[in-house]
């Protein structure tokens, strides 16, 4: 069997068009590969039958030359997107056997574009985590290993860890992710991929299981920037079913190819040179600025003074919203229920058993910060700081067009590390959270390696709804990097 | 006379404020497209939001927003151009999202007022605010020995919570306030005002104080669903508080329930047990913005409201205040009256509606609409009285039969042989006969016993089997008696 592992969406599309292979052949290849790589634990639910059926339908369309944008492209769907008739768990015991009877807008858009679902990818429980270690269905392994110790297994990042690992190990051509504080960009960075979080409101949240509604945003994890643009094109829509969905016209994201960065100003925020920033990463960041310079862009130092408050702000707002969003998992109507003689013990047992440790921790934090007497000091204060962080970006974008930063302060770490101190885990998000709080589009593109040949991602943050510039900058990194 | 409670030591003033929950008459729910009609199979009218499915999102129903604005305008209230939906968090089996979407800091409608007539005086009652919120579902505990069931048909239906200032001072004030509010809501069309179905229900805040002193601690009586119960609940609760205070004890702020069987209020939960609802802005819903233009357009849609209508009835139709009030306070009655009074004598029409029609409706315990009495049906009947075809007295006698019948007024009267005799010669014959048969009485009358005039009329009517037109009888009889 031909090895299709290294195909991008773009190359697969042209192969399908040229009839080098069929969608069924592609799909069969990935099915086999997924089965061979079960130990990576990328998928919670595998939907091979559906995949083969859809692939066959796509092949018919291809024969009739009525291809849609992603006709016959096998992808992974993060298990946070409700899929009609297919179990959707959000990585949680509480939804262990939940089968939605409706389709999320993002997944529907992808199916309508001809994409083929191989399965539902593993994730941190309710997207709460940065290492994919909080999933009820077990942790996901990063296919990459440190050069010096090939027995050491690393985390893929999180929360979209299953998606990132699946794409990186060639189990599918691309996958969807969701990003609340870095859940697309950080795993993309850890797995050497491209991860794009579009502007808040670009993709509909309808049918996407909520973690923190004001931050959650769907996006793609892909092997190339062009693939990310293609995926986003199909995922994005303005949706009447989501009141926070943007009504702005959706551009042709592939126009990024025509976008010239010459003369554009690239902002380097001094506050992102945080203590604890890995020196290899710092080096790659520096290289990155040189690449932009050589393309004729101007590098400007900028200041985002409230950056240091972003993480604490995020860890108040996100848990607060989550504490209400997850209240519906009460064992009454669907999902796991611990049968108890009275309603209060039914609630507490169901939720005590149904939720994992990290989810419970955040629900407690969220409940606390909204409580009478603490609301003003925590939640309200956090809302104010969030506004200040947004203002920071708004001001900065007066003197620059894009912002270039590292995606993470460190590379992928071994499984089992950072498990004792939650704060240490939360620090993973320190560079991705500010753009999330401001709702800005941001991409992570793999830009280099450390000594252990572990990938390092650079993040480009853009102005609201300016994904095209962001993609163009991502593409520049892709061209200049030395691999 | 001011209402008060006479304790053993003091005269106590009663302070009342009401929170009225009015379900908006809309086809679909506040944040979903599920229908709101009453009496459907349990859980047959439920959308994703209404049962709190994962990934479900609320989308505001613009119609409900308009109804809230119209209602706000009808309460003389400020419309807030920006309002915010908040999540009110608590766990309850019939609350599928684990929170209720409501409005806390920024309601859609701000301060307003209405006028009520109570204890012979007009009083102005302040409205603190009106906000939009979702209704909860219904727990059913009586379907099974072991299990409870939940019906989510009502879950997500749009409610307006209308909060009054503590401006009421008696059970009558509270009753009149609810009546007036209901009347206005029905006029506007934003709520059908049906208290039996729970589409209008009130939480009553009660406190007492010796006249002239500071506000006392209040208790809130939850979910009282009839005007009678509201009055009973207040009377009981105010007396209970006075007794406690006169014993030198103090009132604990708490939520209480009214038991209509025992006519008493009972503690439901104290302040310590009160929920911390952890309100915060719902991140699924952007702030609700209302354009000035929209408000102006809605103002034009506002119907004539009961207060104005009453004044117009008094000024244009010369009705007395009492009649104008009862004909204007209910929208259906007012519409009925206005249709029927057109080109007819207002006083006459008024007396028939407030007299015969109202007592008929009371007897069958139905509203005008429910009774299916049409304006044509009553109008044609009134016309036959006005033109003398049938006498007023006879009309009253046969009114109920007529209303129940399916015949036209003319056919009905003909069939019953009730056509009034106005022909002078025919009446003359009746009178002559009566006078001939009663020479003694004629004698007495001529000697000055004027009162016997009525006797003659009675005899003529008897002779004519009630068909003689009394006006004509009167006229001819006077002439004839003079001549003797």
Short mmCIF file of N, CA and C in Angstrom, two decimals, chain A residues 82 95 98 100-102 200 204-210 212-214 240-244 320-330 332-334 343 347 351 366-368 370-373 375 379 383, chain B residues 31 46-60 86-99 104-105 146-148 150 152 275-286:
data_model
loop_
_atom_site.label_atom_id
_atom_site.label_comp_id
_atom_site.label_asym_id
_atom_site.label_seq_id
_atom_site.Cartn_x
_atom_site.Cartn_y
_atom_site.Cartn_z
N UNK A 82 -20.34 18.25 18.54
CA UNK A 82 -21.42 17.29 18.52
C UNK A 82 -21.62 16.78 17.10
N UNK A 95 -20.08 12.29 29.92
CA UNK A 95 -20.71 12.15 28.60
C UNK A 95 -20.23 10.88 27.90
N UNK A 98 -22.78 9.61 25.51
CA UNK A 98 -23.71 10.61 24.96
C UNK A 98 -23.65 10.60 23.43
N UNK A 100 -25.26 12.64 20.38
CA UNK A 100 -26.10 13.79 20.01
C UNK A 100 -27.03 13.43 18.85
N UNK A 101 -28.15 14.14 18.78
CA UNK A 101 -29.08 13.96 17.66
C UNK A 101 -29.07 15.23 16.80
N UNK A 102 -27.95 15.95 16.87
CA UNK A 102 -27.80 17.19 16.11
C UNK A 102 -26.34 17.33 15.76
N UNK A 200 -12.44 35.46 17.41
CA UNK A 200 -13.64 35.02 18.11
C UNK A 200 -14.87 35.43 17.28
N UNK A 204 -18.80 29.26 14.13
CA UNK A 204 -19.95 29.15 15.02
C UNK A 204 -19.64 28.22 16.19
N UNK A 205 -20.14 28.55 17.35
CA UNK A 205 -19.98 27.68 18.52
C UNK A 205 -21.17 26.74 18.68
N UNK A 206 -22.14 26.82 17.76
CA UNK A 206 -23.31 25.97 17.91
C UNK A 206 -22.89 24.49 17.82
N UNK A 207 -23.26 23.73 18.82
CA UNK A 207 -22.96 22.30 18.82
C UNK A 207 -21.55 21.98 19.26
N UNK A 208 -20.79 22.99 19.61
CA UNK A 208 -19.46 22.77 20.16
C UNK A 208 -19.61 22.84 21.68
N UNK A 209 -19.28 21.76 22.36
CA UNK A 209 -19.53 21.72 23.80
C UNK A 209 -18.75 22.82 24.49
N UNK A 210 -19.46 23.63 25.26
CA UNK A 210 -18.86 24.85 25.79
C UNK A 210 -17.93 24.58 26.97
N UNK A 212 -15.54 27.73 27.97
CA UNK A 212 -15.72 29.13 28.38
C UNK A 212 -16.22 29.90 27.16
N UNK A 213 -17.51 30.18 27.16
CA UNK A 213 -18.19 30.67 25.96
C UNK A 213 -17.57 31.92 25.36
N UNK A 214 -17.04 32.82 26.19
CA UNK A 214 -16.53 34.07 25.64
C UNK A 214 -15.14 33.91 25.05
N UNK A 240 -26.84 31.92 12.47
CA UNK A 240 -27.95 32.47 13.26
C UNK A 240 -28.15 31.71 14.57
N UNK A 241 -27.62 30.50 14.63
CA UNK A 241 -27.81 29.71 15.84
C UNK A 241 -26.83 30.09 16.94
N UNK A 242 -25.86 30.95 16.62
CA UNK A 242 -24.89 31.41 17.62
C UNK A 242 -24.92 32.94 17.64
N UNK A 243 -25.42 33.49 18.74
CA UNK A 243 -25.58 34.96 18.83
C UNK A 243 -24.24 35.68 18.86
N UNK A 244 -23.15 34.97 19.13
CA UNK A 244 -21.85 35.63 19.18
C UNK A 244 -21.08 35.41 17.87
N UNK A 320 -15.01 30.62 35.68
CA UNK A 320 -16.31 31.20 36.04
C UNK A 320 -17.36 30.78 35.02
N UNK A 321 -17.04 30.98 33.76
CA UNK A 321 -18.00 30.61 32.72
C UNK A 321 -18.23 29.10 32.71
N UNK A 322 -17.14 28.36 32.91
CA UNK A 322 -17.26 26.89 32.92
C UNK A 322 -18.18 26.43 34.04
N UNK A 323 -18.10 27.10 35.19
CA UNK A 323 -18.90 26.65 36.34
C UNK A 323 -20.39 26.68 36.00
N UNK A 324 -20.79 27.62 35.14
CA UNK A 324 -22.19 27.65 34.71
C UNK A 324 -22.41 26.73 33.50
N UNK A 325 -21.45 26.74 32.56
CA UNK A 325 -21.62 25.90 31.36
C UNK A 325 -21.72 24.42 31.69
N UNK A 326 -21.04 24.00 32.73
CA UNK A 326 -21.03 22.58 33.05
C UNK A 326 -22.09 22.18 34.09
N UNK A 327 -22.91 23.17 34.47
CA UNK A 327 -23.96 22.87 35.46
C UNK A 327 -25.01 21.92 34.88
N UNK A 328 -25.13 21.92 33.56
CA UNK A 328 -26.16 21.08 32.93
C UNK A 328 -25.85 19.59 33.04
N UNK A 329 -24.61 19.26 33.35
CA UNK A 329 -24.27 17.85 33.48
C UNK A 329 -24.60 17.40 34.90
N UNK A 330 -25.90 17.13 35.09
CA UNK A 330 -26.40 16.87 36.44
C UNK A 330 -26.98 15.47 36.58
N UNK A 332 -29.56 14.31 35.16
CA UNK A 332 -31.02 14.26 35.11
C UNK A 332 -31.53 13.82 33.73
N UNK A 333 -31.00 14.43 32.68
CA UNK A 333 -31.60 14.20 31.35
C UNK A 333 -30.77 13.30 30.44
N UNK A 334 -29.46 13.33 30.59
CA UNK A 334 -28.60 12.51 29.72
C UNK A 334 -27.27 12.37 30.43
N UNK A 343 -32.34 13.93 45.62
CA UNK A 343 -31.84 14.73 44.52
C UNK A 343 -30.47 15.33 44.81
N UNK A 347 -27.12 14.68 42.60
CA UNK A 347 -26.28 15.72 42.00
C UNK A 347 -24.82 15.54 42.39
N UNK A 351 -21.80 14.22 39.85
CA UNK A 351 -20.75 15.15 39.43
C UNK A 351 -19.40 14.80 40.04
N UNK A 366 -14.28 28.50 39.65
CA UNK A 366 -15.29 29.32 38.98
C UNK A 366 -16.45 29.67 39.89
N UNK A 367 -16.89 28.71 40.66
CA UNK A 367 -17.99 28.95 41.59
C UNK A 367 -17.57 29.95 42.65
N UNK A 368 -16.34 29.80 43.10
CA UNK A 368 -15.81 30.69 44.13
C UNK A 368 -15.75 32.14 43.65
N UNK A 370 -17.38 33.67 41.52
CA UNK A 370 -18.68 34.30 41.23
C UNK A 370 -19.52 34.47 42.49
N UNK A 371 -19.01 33.94 43.62
CA UNK A 371 -19.82 33.94 44.83
C UNK A 371 -19.98 35.34 45.42
N UNK A 372 -21.10 35.49 46.13
CA UNK A 372 -21.37 36.76 46.80
C UNK A 372 -20.19 37.10 47.70
N UNK A 373 -19.73 38.32 47.60
CA UNK A 373 -18.61 38.74 48.44
C UNK A 373 -17.27 38.60 47.73
N UNK A 375 -17.26 38.21 44.08
CA UNK A 375 -17.52 38.56 42.68
C UNK A 375 -16.75 39.80 42.25
N UNK A 379 -14.14 38.16 39.78
CA UNK A 379 -14.71 38.11 38.44
C UNK A 379 -14.79 39.50 37.80
N UNK A 383 -12.80 40.95 34.55
CA UNK A 383 -13.42 41.52 33.35
C UNK A 383 -12.77 42.84 32.98
N UNK B 31 -35.62 32.02 24.00
CA UNK B 31 -34.33 31.80 23.33
C UNK B 31 -34.34 30.57 22.42
N UNK B 46 -39.94 21.15 23.11
CA UNK B 46 -38.64 21.37 23.72
C UNK B 46 -37.57 21.43 22.63
N UNK B 47 -36.81 22.50 22.64
CA UNK B 47 -35.68 22.63 21.71
C UNK B 47 -34.39 22.35 22.50
N UNK B 48 -33.26 22.36 21.80
CA UNK B 48 -31.99 22.01 22.46
C UNK B 48 -31.72 22.86 23.70
N UNK B 49 -31.97 24.17 23.59
CA UNK B 49 -31.70 25.08 24.71
C UNK B 49 -32.60 24.75 25.90
N UNK B 50 -33.85 24.39 25.58
CA UNK B 50 -34.85 24.19 26.64
C UNK B 50 -34.58 22.94 27.46
N UNK B 51 -33.77 22.03 26.93
CA UNK B 51 -33.44 20.86 27.75
C UNK B 51 -31.94 20.84 28.04
N UNK B 52 -31.26 21.96 27.78
CA UNK B 52 -29.86 22.09 28.19
C UNK B 52 -28.95 21.06 27.56
N UNK B 53 -29.08 20.83 26.25
CA UNK B 53 -28.18 19.88 25.59
C UNK B 53 -26.79 20.49 25.46
N UNK B 54 -25.76 19.63 25.44
CA UNK B 54 -24.40 20.13 25.24
C UNK B 54 -24.29 20.88 23.91
N UNK B 55 -23.66 22.03 23.92
CA UNK B 55 -23.45 22.78 22.67
C UNK B 55 -24.65 23.59 22.22
N UNK B 56 -25.77 23.53 22.97
CA UNK B 56 -26.94 24.34 22.61
C UNK B 56 -26.67 25.80 22.93
N UNK B 57 -27.19 26.69 22.10
CA UNK B 57 -26.97 28.12 22.34
C UNK B 57 -28.29 28.88 22.27
N UNK B 58 -28.44 29.87 23.14
CA UNK B 58 -29.67 30.67 23.12
C UNK B 58 -29.61 31.76 22.04
N UNK B 59 -30.73 31.97 21.37
CA UNK B 59 -30.83 33.07 20.41
C UNK B 59 -32.10 33.85 20.76
N UNK B 60 -31.94 35.15 20.97
CA UNK B 60 -33.05 35.95 21.48
C UNK B 60 -34.21 36.01 20.48
N UNK B 86 -28.18 37.87 32.12
CA UNK B 86 -27.28 37.25 33.08
C UNK B 86 -27.70 35.81 33.32
N UNK B 87 -26.76 35.05 33.83
CA UNK B 87 -27.09 33.70 34.25
C UNK B 87 -27.33 33.70 35.76
N UNK B 88 -28.47 33.13 36.14
CA UNK B 88 -28.79 32.98 37.56
C UNK B 88 -28.60 31.50 37.86
N UNK B 89 -27.56 31.20 38.63
CA UNK B 89 -27.15 29.81 38.78
C UNK B 89 -27.78 29.12 39.98
N UNK B 90 -28.43 28.01 39.76
CA UNK B 90 -28.84 27.12 40.85
C UNK B 90 -29.21 25.76 40.26
N UNK B 91 -29.09 24.76 41.08
CA UNK B 91 -29.42 23.41 40.62
C UNK B 91 -30.86 23.09 40.97
N UNK B 92 -31.61 22.65 39.99
CA UNK B 92 -32.94 22.14 40.24
C UNK B 92 -33.31 21.25 39.07
N UNK B 93 -33.97 20.13 39.33
CA UNK B 93 -34.22 19.19 38.22
C UNK B 93 -34.99 19.80 37.04
N UNK B 94 -35.86 20.78 37.32
CA UNK B 94 -36.60 21.34 36.19
C UNK B 94 -35.90 22.55 35.57
N UNK B 95 -34.65 22.77 35.98
CA UNK B 95 -33.86 23.86 35.39
C UNK B 95 -32.71 23.22 34.58
N UNK B 96 -32.98 22.91 33.32
CA UNK B 96 -32.07 22.03 32.58
C UNK B 96 -30.67 22.61 32.34
N UNK B 97 -30.53 23.91 32.23
CA UNK B 97 -29.19 24.45 31.97
C UNK B 97 -28.35 24.55 33.25
N UNK B 98 -29.02 24.42 34.39
CA UNK B 98 -28.32 24.66 35.65
C UNK B 98 -28.25 26.15 35.96
N UNK B 99 -28.84 26.93 35.09
CA UNK B 99 -28.98 28.37 35.34
C UNK B 99 -30.18 28.86 34.56
N UNK B 104 -30.16 41.09 35.41
CA UNK B 104 -29.92 41.47 36.79
C UNK B 104 -29.60 42.96 36.91
N UNK B 105 -28.38 43.33 36.57
CA UNK B 105 -27.97 44.73 36.73
C UNK B 105 -28.59 45.66 35.70
N UNK B 146 -42.23 6.07 43.30
CA UNK B 146 -40.80 6.21 43.56
C UNK B 146 -40.13 7.38 42.86
N UNK B 147 -40.60 7.66 41.64
CA UNK B 147 -39.88 8.63 40.81
C UNK B 147 -40.63 9.93 40.63
N UNK B 148 -39.87 10.96 40.38
CA UNK B 148 -40.45 12.22 39.93
C UNK B 148 -40.20 12.34 38.44
N UNK B 150 -40.24 15.07 34.90
CA UNK B 150 -40.05 16.47 34.56
C UNK B 150 -40.65 16.75 33.19
N UNK B 152 -40.63 19.63 30.38
CA UNK B 152 -39.88 20.84 30.02
C UNK B 152 -40.62 21.71 29.00
N UNK B 275 -30.34 31.15 48.30
CA UNK B 275 -29.33 30.79 47.31
C UNK B 275 -28.38 31.95 47.06
N UNK B 276 -27.13 31.59 46.76
CA UNK B 276 -26.23 32.57 46.17
C UNK B 276 -26.27 32.28 44.68
N UNK B 277 -26.99 33.11 43.95
CA UNK B 277 -27.26 32.79 42.55
C UNK B 277 -26.08 33.05 41.62
N UNK B 278 -25.05 33.70 42.14
CA UNK B 278 -23.84 33.94 41.35
C UNK B 278 -24.16 34.48 39.95
N UNK B 279 -25.00 35.51 39.92
CA UNK B 279 -25.31 36.14 38.64
C UNK B 279 -24.04 36.58 37.93
N UNK B 280 -23.97 36.35 36.65
CA UNK B 280 -22.92 36.98 35.84
C UNK B 280 -23.42 37.07 34.40
N UNK B 281 -22.87 38.00 33.62
CA UNK B 281 -23.39 38.22 32.27
C UNK B 281 -23.26 36.94 31.43
N UNK B 282 -24.33 36.57 30.74
CA UNK B 282 -24.30 35.35 29.93
C UNK B 282 -23.40 35.57 28.72
N UNK B 283 -22.27 34.83 28.65
CA UNK B 283 -21.35 35.05 27.54
C UNK B 283 -21.88 34.54 26.20
N UNK B 284 -23.01 33.83 26.22
CA UNK B 284 -23.59 33.38 24.96
C UNK B 284 -24.42 34.46 24.28
N UNK B 285 -24.69 35.53 25.03
CA UNK B 285 -25.59 36.56 24.49
C UNK B 285 -24.95 37.94 24.58
N UNK B 286 -24.75 38.60 23.45
CA UNK B 286 -24.22 39.96 23.51
C UNK B 286 -25.26 40.88 24.16
#
